[in-house]
Every structure is written in structure tokens, then in C-alpha cells.
Short mmCIF file of C-alpha atoms in Angstrom, two decimals:
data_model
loop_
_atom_site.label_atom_id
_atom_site.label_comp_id
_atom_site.label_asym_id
_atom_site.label_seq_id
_atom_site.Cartn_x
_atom_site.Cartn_y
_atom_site.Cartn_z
CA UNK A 1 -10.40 15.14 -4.11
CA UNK A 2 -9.52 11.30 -2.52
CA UNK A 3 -8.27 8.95 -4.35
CA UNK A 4 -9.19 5.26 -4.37
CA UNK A 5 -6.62 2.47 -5.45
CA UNK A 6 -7.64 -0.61 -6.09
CA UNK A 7 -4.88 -3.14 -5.53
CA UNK A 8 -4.48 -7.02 -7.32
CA UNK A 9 -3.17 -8.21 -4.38
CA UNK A 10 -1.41 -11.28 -5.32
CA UNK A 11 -0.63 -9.48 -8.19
CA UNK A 12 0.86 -6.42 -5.97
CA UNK A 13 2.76 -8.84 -3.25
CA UNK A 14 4.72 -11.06 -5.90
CA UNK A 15 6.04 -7.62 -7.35
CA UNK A 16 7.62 -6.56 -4.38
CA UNK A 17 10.05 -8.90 -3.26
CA UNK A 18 10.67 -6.64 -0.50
CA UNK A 19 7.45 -8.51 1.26
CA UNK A 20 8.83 -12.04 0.87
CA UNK A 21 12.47 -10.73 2.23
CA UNK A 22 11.04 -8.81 5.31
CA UNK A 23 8.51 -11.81 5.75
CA UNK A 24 11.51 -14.25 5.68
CA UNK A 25 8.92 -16.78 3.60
CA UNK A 26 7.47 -17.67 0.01
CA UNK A 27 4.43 -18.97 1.43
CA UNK A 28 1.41 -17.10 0.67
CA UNK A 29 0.06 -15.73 4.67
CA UNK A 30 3.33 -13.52 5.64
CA UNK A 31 3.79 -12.36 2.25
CA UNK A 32 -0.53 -10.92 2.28
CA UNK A 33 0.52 -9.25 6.05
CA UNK A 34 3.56 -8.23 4.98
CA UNK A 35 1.39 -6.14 2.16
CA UNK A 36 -0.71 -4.97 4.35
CA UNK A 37 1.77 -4.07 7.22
CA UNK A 38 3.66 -1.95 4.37
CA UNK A 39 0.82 -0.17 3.04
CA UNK A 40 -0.18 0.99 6.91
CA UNK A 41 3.81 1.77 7.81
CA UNK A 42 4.65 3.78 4.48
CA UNK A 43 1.78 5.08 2.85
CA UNK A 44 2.39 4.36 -0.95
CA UNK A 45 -1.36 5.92 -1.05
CA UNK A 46 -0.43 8.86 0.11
CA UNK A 47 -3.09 11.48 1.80
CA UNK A 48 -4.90 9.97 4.75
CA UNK A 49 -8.11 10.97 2.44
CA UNK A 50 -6.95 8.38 -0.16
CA UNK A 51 -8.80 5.05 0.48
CA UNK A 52 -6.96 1.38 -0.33
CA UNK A 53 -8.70 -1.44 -1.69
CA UNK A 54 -6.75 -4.29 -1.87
CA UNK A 55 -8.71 -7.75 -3.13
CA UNK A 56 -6.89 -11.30 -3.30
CA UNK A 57 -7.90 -14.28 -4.82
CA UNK A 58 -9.92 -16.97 -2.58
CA UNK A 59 -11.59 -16.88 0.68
CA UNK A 60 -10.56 -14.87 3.47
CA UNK A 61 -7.65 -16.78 5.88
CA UNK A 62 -5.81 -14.33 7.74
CA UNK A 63 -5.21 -12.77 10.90
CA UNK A 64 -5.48 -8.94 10.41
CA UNK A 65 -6.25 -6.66 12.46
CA UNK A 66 -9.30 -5.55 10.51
CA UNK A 67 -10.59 -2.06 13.19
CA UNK A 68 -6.69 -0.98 12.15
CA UNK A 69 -7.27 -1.48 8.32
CA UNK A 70 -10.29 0.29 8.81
CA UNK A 71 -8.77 2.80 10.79
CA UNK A 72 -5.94 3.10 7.82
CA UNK A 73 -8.47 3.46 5.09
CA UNK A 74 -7.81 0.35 3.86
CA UNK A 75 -10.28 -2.07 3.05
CA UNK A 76 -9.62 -6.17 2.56
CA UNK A 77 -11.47 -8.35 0.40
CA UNK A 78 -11.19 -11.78 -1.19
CA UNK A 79 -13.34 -12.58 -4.40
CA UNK A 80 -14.59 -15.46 -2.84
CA UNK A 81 -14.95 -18.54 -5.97
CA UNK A 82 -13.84 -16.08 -8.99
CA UNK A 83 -11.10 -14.80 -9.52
CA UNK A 84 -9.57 -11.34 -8.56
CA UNK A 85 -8.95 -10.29 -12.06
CA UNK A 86 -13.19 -10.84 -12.31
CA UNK A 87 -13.96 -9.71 -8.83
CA UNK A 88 -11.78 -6.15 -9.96
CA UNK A 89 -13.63 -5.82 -13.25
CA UNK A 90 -17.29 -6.06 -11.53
CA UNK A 91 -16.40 -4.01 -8.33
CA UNK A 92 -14.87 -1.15 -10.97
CA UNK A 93 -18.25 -1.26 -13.24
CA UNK A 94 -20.26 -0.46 -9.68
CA UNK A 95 -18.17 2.39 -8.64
CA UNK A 96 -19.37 5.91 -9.27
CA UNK A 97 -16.26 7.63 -8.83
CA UNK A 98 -14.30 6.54 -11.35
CA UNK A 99 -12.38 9.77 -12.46
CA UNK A 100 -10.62 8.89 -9.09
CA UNK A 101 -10.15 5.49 -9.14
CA UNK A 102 -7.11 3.69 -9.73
CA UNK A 103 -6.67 -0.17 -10.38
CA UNK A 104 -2.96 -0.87 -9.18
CA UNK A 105 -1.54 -4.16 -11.13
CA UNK A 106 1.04 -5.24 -13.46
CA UNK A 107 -1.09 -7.72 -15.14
CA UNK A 108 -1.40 -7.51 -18.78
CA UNK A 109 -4.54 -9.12 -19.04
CA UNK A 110 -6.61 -7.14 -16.36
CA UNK A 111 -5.09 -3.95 -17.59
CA UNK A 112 -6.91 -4.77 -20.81
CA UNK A 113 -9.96 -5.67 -19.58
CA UNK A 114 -10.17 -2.29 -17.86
CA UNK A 115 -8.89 -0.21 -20.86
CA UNK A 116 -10.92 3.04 -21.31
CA UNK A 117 -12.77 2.48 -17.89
CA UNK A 118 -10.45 3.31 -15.07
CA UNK A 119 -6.79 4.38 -14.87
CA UNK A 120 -4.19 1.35 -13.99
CA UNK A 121 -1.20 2.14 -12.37
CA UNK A 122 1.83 -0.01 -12.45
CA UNK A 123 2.99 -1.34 -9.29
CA UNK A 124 5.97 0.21 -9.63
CA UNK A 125 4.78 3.36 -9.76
CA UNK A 126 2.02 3.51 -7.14
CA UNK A 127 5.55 2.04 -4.91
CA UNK A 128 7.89 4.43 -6.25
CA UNK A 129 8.57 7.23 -3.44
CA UNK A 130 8.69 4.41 -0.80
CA UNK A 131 11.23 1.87 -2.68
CA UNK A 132 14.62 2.69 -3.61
CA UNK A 133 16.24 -0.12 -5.58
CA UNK A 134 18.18 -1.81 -3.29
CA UNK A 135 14.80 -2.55 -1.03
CA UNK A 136 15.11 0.31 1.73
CA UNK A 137 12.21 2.82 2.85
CA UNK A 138 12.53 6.30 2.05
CA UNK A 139 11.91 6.40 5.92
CA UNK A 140 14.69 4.58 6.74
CA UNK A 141 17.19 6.72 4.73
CA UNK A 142 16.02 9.29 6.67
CA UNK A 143 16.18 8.38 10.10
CA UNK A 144 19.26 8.97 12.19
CA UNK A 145 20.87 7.52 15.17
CA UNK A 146 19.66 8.35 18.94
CA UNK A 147 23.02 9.24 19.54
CA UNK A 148 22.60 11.89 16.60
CA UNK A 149 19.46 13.29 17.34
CA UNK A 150 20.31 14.22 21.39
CA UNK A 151 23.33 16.33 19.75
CA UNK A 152 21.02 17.99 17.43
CA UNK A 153 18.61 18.63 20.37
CA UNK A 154 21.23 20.12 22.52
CA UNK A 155 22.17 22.55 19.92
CA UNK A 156 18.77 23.03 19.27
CA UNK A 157 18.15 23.72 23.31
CA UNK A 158 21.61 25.80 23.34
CA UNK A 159 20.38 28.38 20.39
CA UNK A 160 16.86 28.95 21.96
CA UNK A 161 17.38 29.14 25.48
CA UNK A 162 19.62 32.13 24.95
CA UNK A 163 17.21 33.78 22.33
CA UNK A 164 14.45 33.50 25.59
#
């Protein structure tokens, strides 16, 4: 069965510094793309089945490109004159699917609020398999140069050519 996180999003962003590095800025419109850029790149949600909420604080001001969040499974929203933390607590108690949901924050406050009614997920764990500590993807420890990967095609080519 899909899973549904529910992301704080200001909450999310300010605990990966990652964001404000990449996004070369502190200020508050980078570091909400850069979020959303990472969760489309690297998949910290895992299956394509698992949908993304994530909600910030305020009214919406930013350039997305909202058919490719859709596209993603991820949805934005911004809790519009409350706050997230009370935005998060009524969009939980309207869900129906709460065996699968999962609030994704690191604040104290909202976790308790929530206690007994959803599972919350620390940031750093709903991050884990894409972080390593020193800020680099698990994709980019993987990759390898071009120059690397046309030798490992030629021996690829050289072994199966001969077996046809």
C-alpha cells in the first residue's frame, strides 16, 4: 500500500542545510525550490506510489512548476493565515488513511500535538538513504566518469559480441 508523507516544510528545509548550500542563499524562495527540486531528483519518498505533501507557512509565492509536482506526486500547499503546525493538525484529522500517513518534522511541539493520531518521522530519517554526512547524494557516490563508463561498455560489447 502508498504511503503519504506529510512534510513541515519550513520545518523540513532549515534541517537540511544541504538546501541552503546547493541554493547558495539563506533567504527563504531558493531554499522552498531547493526542497522541492530535491524531493523530485532523489526520491526520499521512495515508490512512485508514495504521495508527498509538503505545506509551508503563509501564502503561496513561488515559481514551481506545479504540472511537474503533480506529475511527481507531490502536492504544494501554504496554510494561508494559520500556521503550518495548525494547517498539519486539521488536514491530518480529515484524512482517512491514516495507518499510512506520515507527518515528517522535527518539531517538538507538532509531534505532540499529533501523538497517538499519525506516525511522525524525523527528518532525518525520512532523508536518510539520500544524505550521507558530509552532504553528497547516494546518486552521486554512485555515478562514474564518461571516460569510465565507455571502457565498461567496450568490455561489455567485447564479451557479447563473441557469445552471438
Amino acid at each position: 500500500m502508498a504511503r503519504h508523507y506529510i512534510l513541515d516544510g519550513y520545518n523540513v528545509m532549515m534541517r537540511l542545510p544541504e538546501l541552503v548550500r546547493k541554493s547558495g542563499s539563506v533567504r527563504l524562495e531558493p531554499s522552498r525550490e531547493g526542497l522541492l527540486q530535491f524531493l523530485m531528483q532523489y526520491r526520499p519518498q521512495g515508490s512512485p506510489r508514495n504521495r508527498v505533501t509538503v505545506i509551508f507557512d503563509g501564502f503561496a509565492q513561488i515559481q514551481a512548476n506545479w504540472a511537474r509536482l503533480r506529475q511527481e506526486g507531490i502536492r504544494l500547499l501554504f496554510s494561508e493565515g494559520e500556521s503550518a503546525d495548525d494547517f498539519i493538525v486539521k488536514k491530518i484529522s480529515s484524512l482517512k488513511d491514516l495507518p499510512e500517513t506520515w507527518v515528517v518534522t522535527d518539531d517538538r511541539e507538532l509531534t505532540l500535538r499529533l501523538y497517538r493520531t499519525v506516525e511522525v518521522m524525523p527528518v532525518a530519517s525520512f532523508v536518510s538513504g539520500v544524505l550521507s554526512g558530509k552532504g553528497e547524494t547516494s546518486e552521486e557516490k554512485k555515478s562514474i566518469s564518461p571516460e569510465a563508463g565507455r571502457k565498461i561498455t567496450d568490455e561489455l560489447k567485447k564479451i557479447w559480441l563473441k557469445k552471438t
